[in-house]
Amino acid sequence: MNGDEESEVNPSSRQAVRGTGGGPEPIDDYGFEPGAVIDGIAELGLGTRYVGRTLRYLGSTTSTNAVLSVLAAEDEPSGTVVLADGQTEGRGRAGRFWFSPPGRGIWASVLLRADVEAERLAPLSVAASVSIAEALAGLTGLDVRVKWPNDILIDGRKLGGVLVETAQSAGERVSAAAVGIGLNVNLGPEELPEELVGRATSLGAALGRPIARRRVLKIVLVALECCFDRFFAGGIEAFREKWRERSSLLGRRVAVEASGRRTEGTVNGLAPSGALLVETDGGVTEEIWHGDVRLTRAEPG
Ligand code: BT5
């Protein structure tokens, strides 16, 4: 497949469903057979060293992170990608659901073999969300932002999220992780479940036209390999500058709820550890390690 073809949505003759504009649109097909094991580097022209060398394409599955965790116990190499057309039990952090209908987004997980302390791995979701946001902004020209720790946003609405889960560990050290990526690509506002209406968006909705998942997948996988290399060489430090540029929270008033505790204040940066820095009204800067961050009021002006 050449570059020109990749810039178009790859239509499937199998079925037609509603697209971003609400009218009938062909489903955006990756062009892989369900169950296929592909050399993604050759097939997608990734130019990566290990991410995507083995790409396992599943039609519908429960959760690509769950599938990858099982594969991690076997001989699967680092960089293996499990990609689904749709998920029935897509998950977010803390057991939350991840809406992943067939044909509408990138639902994928990458196996990362490492030998690293769990604490050092924790900010990888921050690094991955920044890297993906940058790549998507470069591809589409859209103002793609990040929200600590793992959200990818456009216009304050959630476009995607990253879920890093330990797949194998011994004591405090992690030897394999599943890096899950969920990105809404051609998901129309009318297709959203009620609780996501007004809170979620997609690339297609923001662009006003469909965009090929295959093309988005390619840049996401390239960005992730680059992210992993930089993260293991320089930690989250290597991403702090980019985080500041892309953050939707910097300088904003927020409330953070974590473990029954509420912190309110103004976000003033990302700590060298990857924690969110929030300056409270008492002038104390607190490091936030976990939790959900909410904007508390509109900024003046
Ligand atoms: C995340 O969790 O944002 C991480 C999402 C990771 C999903 C990928 S898909 C491939 C891989 N396999 C999996 O099973 N998971 C990963 P969190 O920050 O906890 O956000 C979850 C919240 O986002 C939910 O409670 C909803 O409010 C919202 N949400 C669910 N589906 C969404 C969607 N498609 N678009 C935007 N928001 C969504």
XYZ file of C-alpha atoms and ligand atoms in Angstrom:
339
model
C 0.000 0.000 0.000
C 1.500 3.366 -0.894
C 1.297 6.662 0.989
C -1.538 8.043 -1.110
C -3.723 5.061 -0.475
C -2.934 5.265 3.223
C -4.247 8.775 3.446
C -7.715 7.525 2.570
C -10.077 5.537 4.724
C -9.858 1.942 3.662
C -13.471 0.960 3.089
C -14.800 -2.467 3.803
C -17.589 -3.868 1.690
C -18.751 -5.944 4.669
C -21.118 -3.409 6.108
C -21.980 0.233 6.246
C -22.554 2.110 9.468
C -23.074 5.715 10.438
C -19.983 7.866 10.186
C -18.834 11.115 11.773
C -21.318 13.189 9.801
C -24.261 11.013 10.801
C -24.808 9.682 7.250
C -23.845 6.214 6.031
C -20.053 5.767 5.889
C -18.118 2.633 5.054
C -16.404 1.043 8.030
C -12.719 1.913 8.176
C -10.992 -1.425 7.760
C -7.333 -1.989 8.673
C -7.098 -4.434 5.794
C -5.857 -7.299 8.015
C -7.613 -10.640 8.458
C -8.838 -11.226 12.017
C -6.407 -13.628 13.728
C -3.517 -12.623 11.458
C 0.014 -12.343 12.834
C 1.797 -9.713 10.781
C 5.275 -8.268 10.496
C 4.009 -4.756 11.183
C 7.370 -3.144 10.493
C 7.342 -4.390 6.903
C 3.590 -4.250 6.359
C 3.091 -0.718 7.700
C 6.550 0.594 6.793
C 7.097 1.633 10.418
C 10.847 2.100 10.378
C 10.897 0.948 14.030
C 13.365 -1.555 15.501
C 11.050 -3.670 17.617
C 7.638 -2.070 18.160
C 5.226 -3.744 15.772
C 7.629 -6.444 14.519
C 4.941 -8.864 15.629
C 1.476 -7.435 15.220
C -1.410 -9.665 16.246
C -4.647 -8.462 14.744
C -7.830 -9.555 16.457
C -11.273 -8.767 15.130
C -13.273 -8.406 18.306
C -11.714 -9.181 21.667
C -12.322 -8.509 25.354
C -9.400 -6.166 26.078
C -6.081 -5.967 24.238
C -4.322 -5.312 27.572
C -5.829 -8.522 28.979
C -4.778 -10.521 25.894
C -1.266 -9.081 26.015
C -0.850 -9.905 29.697
C -1.491 -13.559 28.883
C 0.997 -13.449 25.991
C 3.604 -11.853 28.284
C 3.765 -15.103 30.253
C 4.771 -16.866 27.047
C 7.697 -16.238 24.763
C 6.290 -13.132 23.111
C 9.007 -10.568 22.284
C 9.144 -6.983 23.496
C 7.375 -4.666 21.075
C 4.605 -7.098 20.160
C 1.384 -5.248 19.371
C -2.070 -6.658 19.967
C -4.556 -4.709 17.887
C -8.331 -5.109 17.976
C -11.029 -3.837 15.676
C -13.367 -3.597 18.671
C -13.309 -4.509 22.366
C -16.141 -5.823 24.507
C -14.396 -5.233 27.851
C -12.064 -2.330 27.101
C -10.800 -0.929 30.364
C -9.377 2.257 31.822
C -7.710 2.900 35.168
C -9.182 1.561 38.387
C -11.497 -0.826 36.550
C -13.304 1.894 34.592
C -14.780 1.021 31.207
C -13.310 2.055 27.877
C -15.832 2.442 25.080
C -14.303 0.716 22.029
C -16.805 -0.023 19.277
C -15.669 -1.878 16.125
C -14.179 0.184 13.315
C -14.137 3.441 15.247
C -10.783 3.762 16.940
C -7.366 2.384 17.700
C -7.558 -0.139 20.502
C -4.066 -1.537 20.869
C -1.510 -2.703 23.429
C 2.259 -2.912 23.168
C 4.331 -5.397 25.172
C 7.299 -3.809 26.848
C 9.915 -6.056 28.417
C 12.134 -4.266 30.883
C 13.707 -4.681 34.279
C 12.677 -1.604 36.126
C 11.343 -0.554 39.529
C 7.574 -0.154 39.514
C 7.982 3.401 40.803
C 10.203 4.340 37.862
C 7.712 2.902 35.401
C 4.772 4.855 36.887
C 5.258 8.041 34.796
C 5.431 6.105 31.521
C 1.761 6.878 30.887
C 2.570 10.603 31.117
C 5.450 10.181 28.641
C 3.342 8.071 26.269
C 0.405 10.494 26.268
C 2.714 13.441 25.504
C 4.421 11.494 22.703
C 1.141 10.436 21.119
C -0.353 13.927 21.419
C 2.691 15.390 19.645
C 2.505 12.821 16.869
C -1.233 13.374 16.354
C -0.782 17.144 16.282
C 1.942 16.698 13.656
C -0.258 14.425 11.558
C -3.466 16.442 11.678
C -2.519 20.015 12.576
C -5.028 19.829 15.460
C -4.248 21.308 18.869
C -3.914 18.008 20.728
C -3.298 18.399 24.461
C -2.574 16.193 27.444
C -4.179 16.015 30.848
C -2.175 14.465 33.653
C -1.627 11.629 33.966
C -2.821 9.751 30.902
C -5.458 11.626 28.911
C -5.203 12.968 25.377
C -7.628 15.821 24.637
C -8.901 18.096 21.901
C -10.886 21.187 22.911
C -11.099 19.894 26.471
C -12.756 16.664 25.322
C -11.188 13.265 25.680
C -9.746 11.828 22.485
C -7.840 8.973 24.039
C -6.067 7.510 27.002
C -3.080 5.388 27.935
C -3.224 2.462 30.355
C 0.096 1.015 31.533
C -0.368 -2.245 33.417
C 2.194 -4.584 34.915
C 2.136 -7.884 33.067
C 4.980 -9.608 34.956
C 6.810 -8.596 38.102
C 9.005 -9.872 40.901
C 8.859 -7.913 44.135
C 9.142 -4.224 43.335
C 10.559 -4.810 39.873
C 8.526 -4.986 36.706
C 9.775 -7.272 33.937
C 6.910 -6.839 31.469
C 4.255 -4.177 30.999
C 1.271 -3.810 28.703
C 1.042 -0.293 27.324
C -2.551 0.115 26.175
C -3.680 2.903 23.884
C -7.268 3.860 23.197
C -7.844 6.566 20.554
C -11.155 7.600 19.059
C -10.554 7.933 15.338
C -13.821 7.895 13.390
C -16.323 8.012 16.193
C -19.244 10.349 15.644
C -20.774 12.341 18.507
C -24.085 10.580 17.841
C -22.455 7.217 18.532
C -21.311 8.072 22.055
C -22.971 6.488 25.076
C -24.835 9.017 27.177
C -22.164 9.429 29.834
C -19.560 10.448 27.235
C -21.710 12.961 25.366
C -20.006 16.356 25.475
C -16.933 14.802 27.162
C -15.406 12.722 24.349
C -14.294 13.519 20.821
C -12.513 11.813 17.933
C -9.976 12.790 15.287
C -12.620 12.491 12.569
C -15.082 14.647 14.507
C -12.430 17.322 15.114
C -11.234 17.261 11.502
C -14.736 17.128 10.046
C -13.831 14.143 7.870
C -12.819 10.518 8.435
C -9.148 9.605 8.726
C -7.693 6.143 8.104
C -6.998 4.189 11.287
C -4.062 2.501 9.568
C -2.373 5.831 9.057
C -2.955 6.898 12.657
C -1.789 3.513 13.953
C 1.469 3.886 12.082
C 2.447 7.207 13.615
C 1.324 6.092 17.074
C 3.575 3.010 16.985
C 6.554 5.015 15.726
C 5.975 7.615 18.449
C 5.766 4.913 21.109
C 9.081 3.299 20.221
C 10.747 6.697 20.326
C 9.006 7.349 23.660
C 10.209 4.052 25.181
C 13.800 4.692 24.064
C 13.845 8.200 25.532
C 12.041 7.152 28.689
C 14.495 4.379 29.497
C 17.472 6.596 28.670
C 16.374 9.749 30.500
C 13.207 9.029 32.506
C 10.311 11.454 32.599
C 12.774 14.360 32.689
C 13.127 14.000 28.909
C 9.401 14.793 28.510
C 8.888 17.645 30.990
C 9.394 20.437 28.482
C 6.977 18.879 25.969
C 4.512 18.235 28.759
C 4.516 21.924 29.672
C 3.863 22.859 26.036
C 0.959 20.418 25.653
C -0.558 20.452 29.123
C -4.193 21.440 29.438
C -3.694 21.980 33.179
C -0.651 24.180 33.602
C -1.540 27.363 35.511
C -5.161 26.250 35.982
C -7.166 25.869 39.180
C -7.844 22.212 39.880
C -9.215 19.816 42.441
C -7.700 16.374 42.767
C -9.451 13.508 44.503
C -7.297 10.565 45.525
C -7.743 7.947 48.218
C -10.519 9.941 49.874
C -8.354 13.085 50.032
C -9.046 16.297 48.138
C -6.361 18.792 47.129
C -7.229 22.143 45.579
C -4.836 24.609 44.039
C -3.062 25.743 40.883
C -1.048 23.387 38.704
C 2.505 24.663 38.427
C 4.372 21.838 36.758
C 5.470 18.249 36.551
C 7.911 17.029 39.202
C 11.106 15.226 38.142
C 9.354 12.097 39.471
C 6.409 12.549 37.077
C 4.058 13.647 39.871
C 1.766 16.614 39.258
C 2.742 19.748 41.188
C -0.187 21.638 42.682
C 0.328 24.822 44.667
C -2.359 25.065 47.325
C -3.814 28.332 48.593
C -1.519 28.128 51.590
C 1.414 28.449 49.188
C 2.545 24.857 49.704
C 3.364 22.821 46.582
C 2.053 19.282 46.818
C 3.141 16.325 44.692
C 0.153 14.424 43.366
C 0.900 10.810 42.504
C -2.548 9.400 41.791
C -6.041 10.550 41.175
C -8.381 12.389 38.882
C -7.857 16.035 38.198
C -10.784 18.359 37.595
C -10.723 22.019 36.592
C -12.580 23.972 39.267
C -13.393 27.225 37.499
C -12.953 28.997 34.189
C -9.773 31.012 33.824
C -10.152 34.757 33.829
C -10.024 36.246 30.354
C -7.895 5.686 30.264
O -8.406 5.380 31.501
O -8.048 6.746 29.702
C -7.123 4.553 29.605
C -7.837 3.995 28.414
C -7.037 2.900 27.750
C -7.854 2.137 26.740
C -7.011 1.163 25.972
S -7.830 0.490 24.586
C -6.592 -0.670 24.359
C -6.190 -1.150 25.741
N -7.023 -2.269 26.160
C -7.814 -1.929 27.201
O -8.652 -2.678 27.738
N -7.555 -0.653 27.564
C -6.514 -0.049 26.750
P -9.059 6.446 32.498
O -8.175 7.635 32.643
O -9.393 5.669 33.723
O -10.375 6.926 31.774
C -11.531 6.137 31.742
C -12.729 7.070 31.566
O -12.706 7.640 30.241
C -14.066 6.362 31.682
O -14.500 6.312 33.011
C -14.979 7.223 30.805
O -15.443 8.347 31.540
C -14.035 7.784 29.742
N -14.123 7.030 28.476
C -14.417 5.724 28.280
N -14.339 5.407 26.981
C -14.005 6.535 26.322
C -13.775 6.857 24.966
N -13.850 5.948 23.971
N -13.447 8.147 24.670
C -13.349 9.093 25.619
N -13.559 8.843 26.928
C -13.864 7.585 27.280
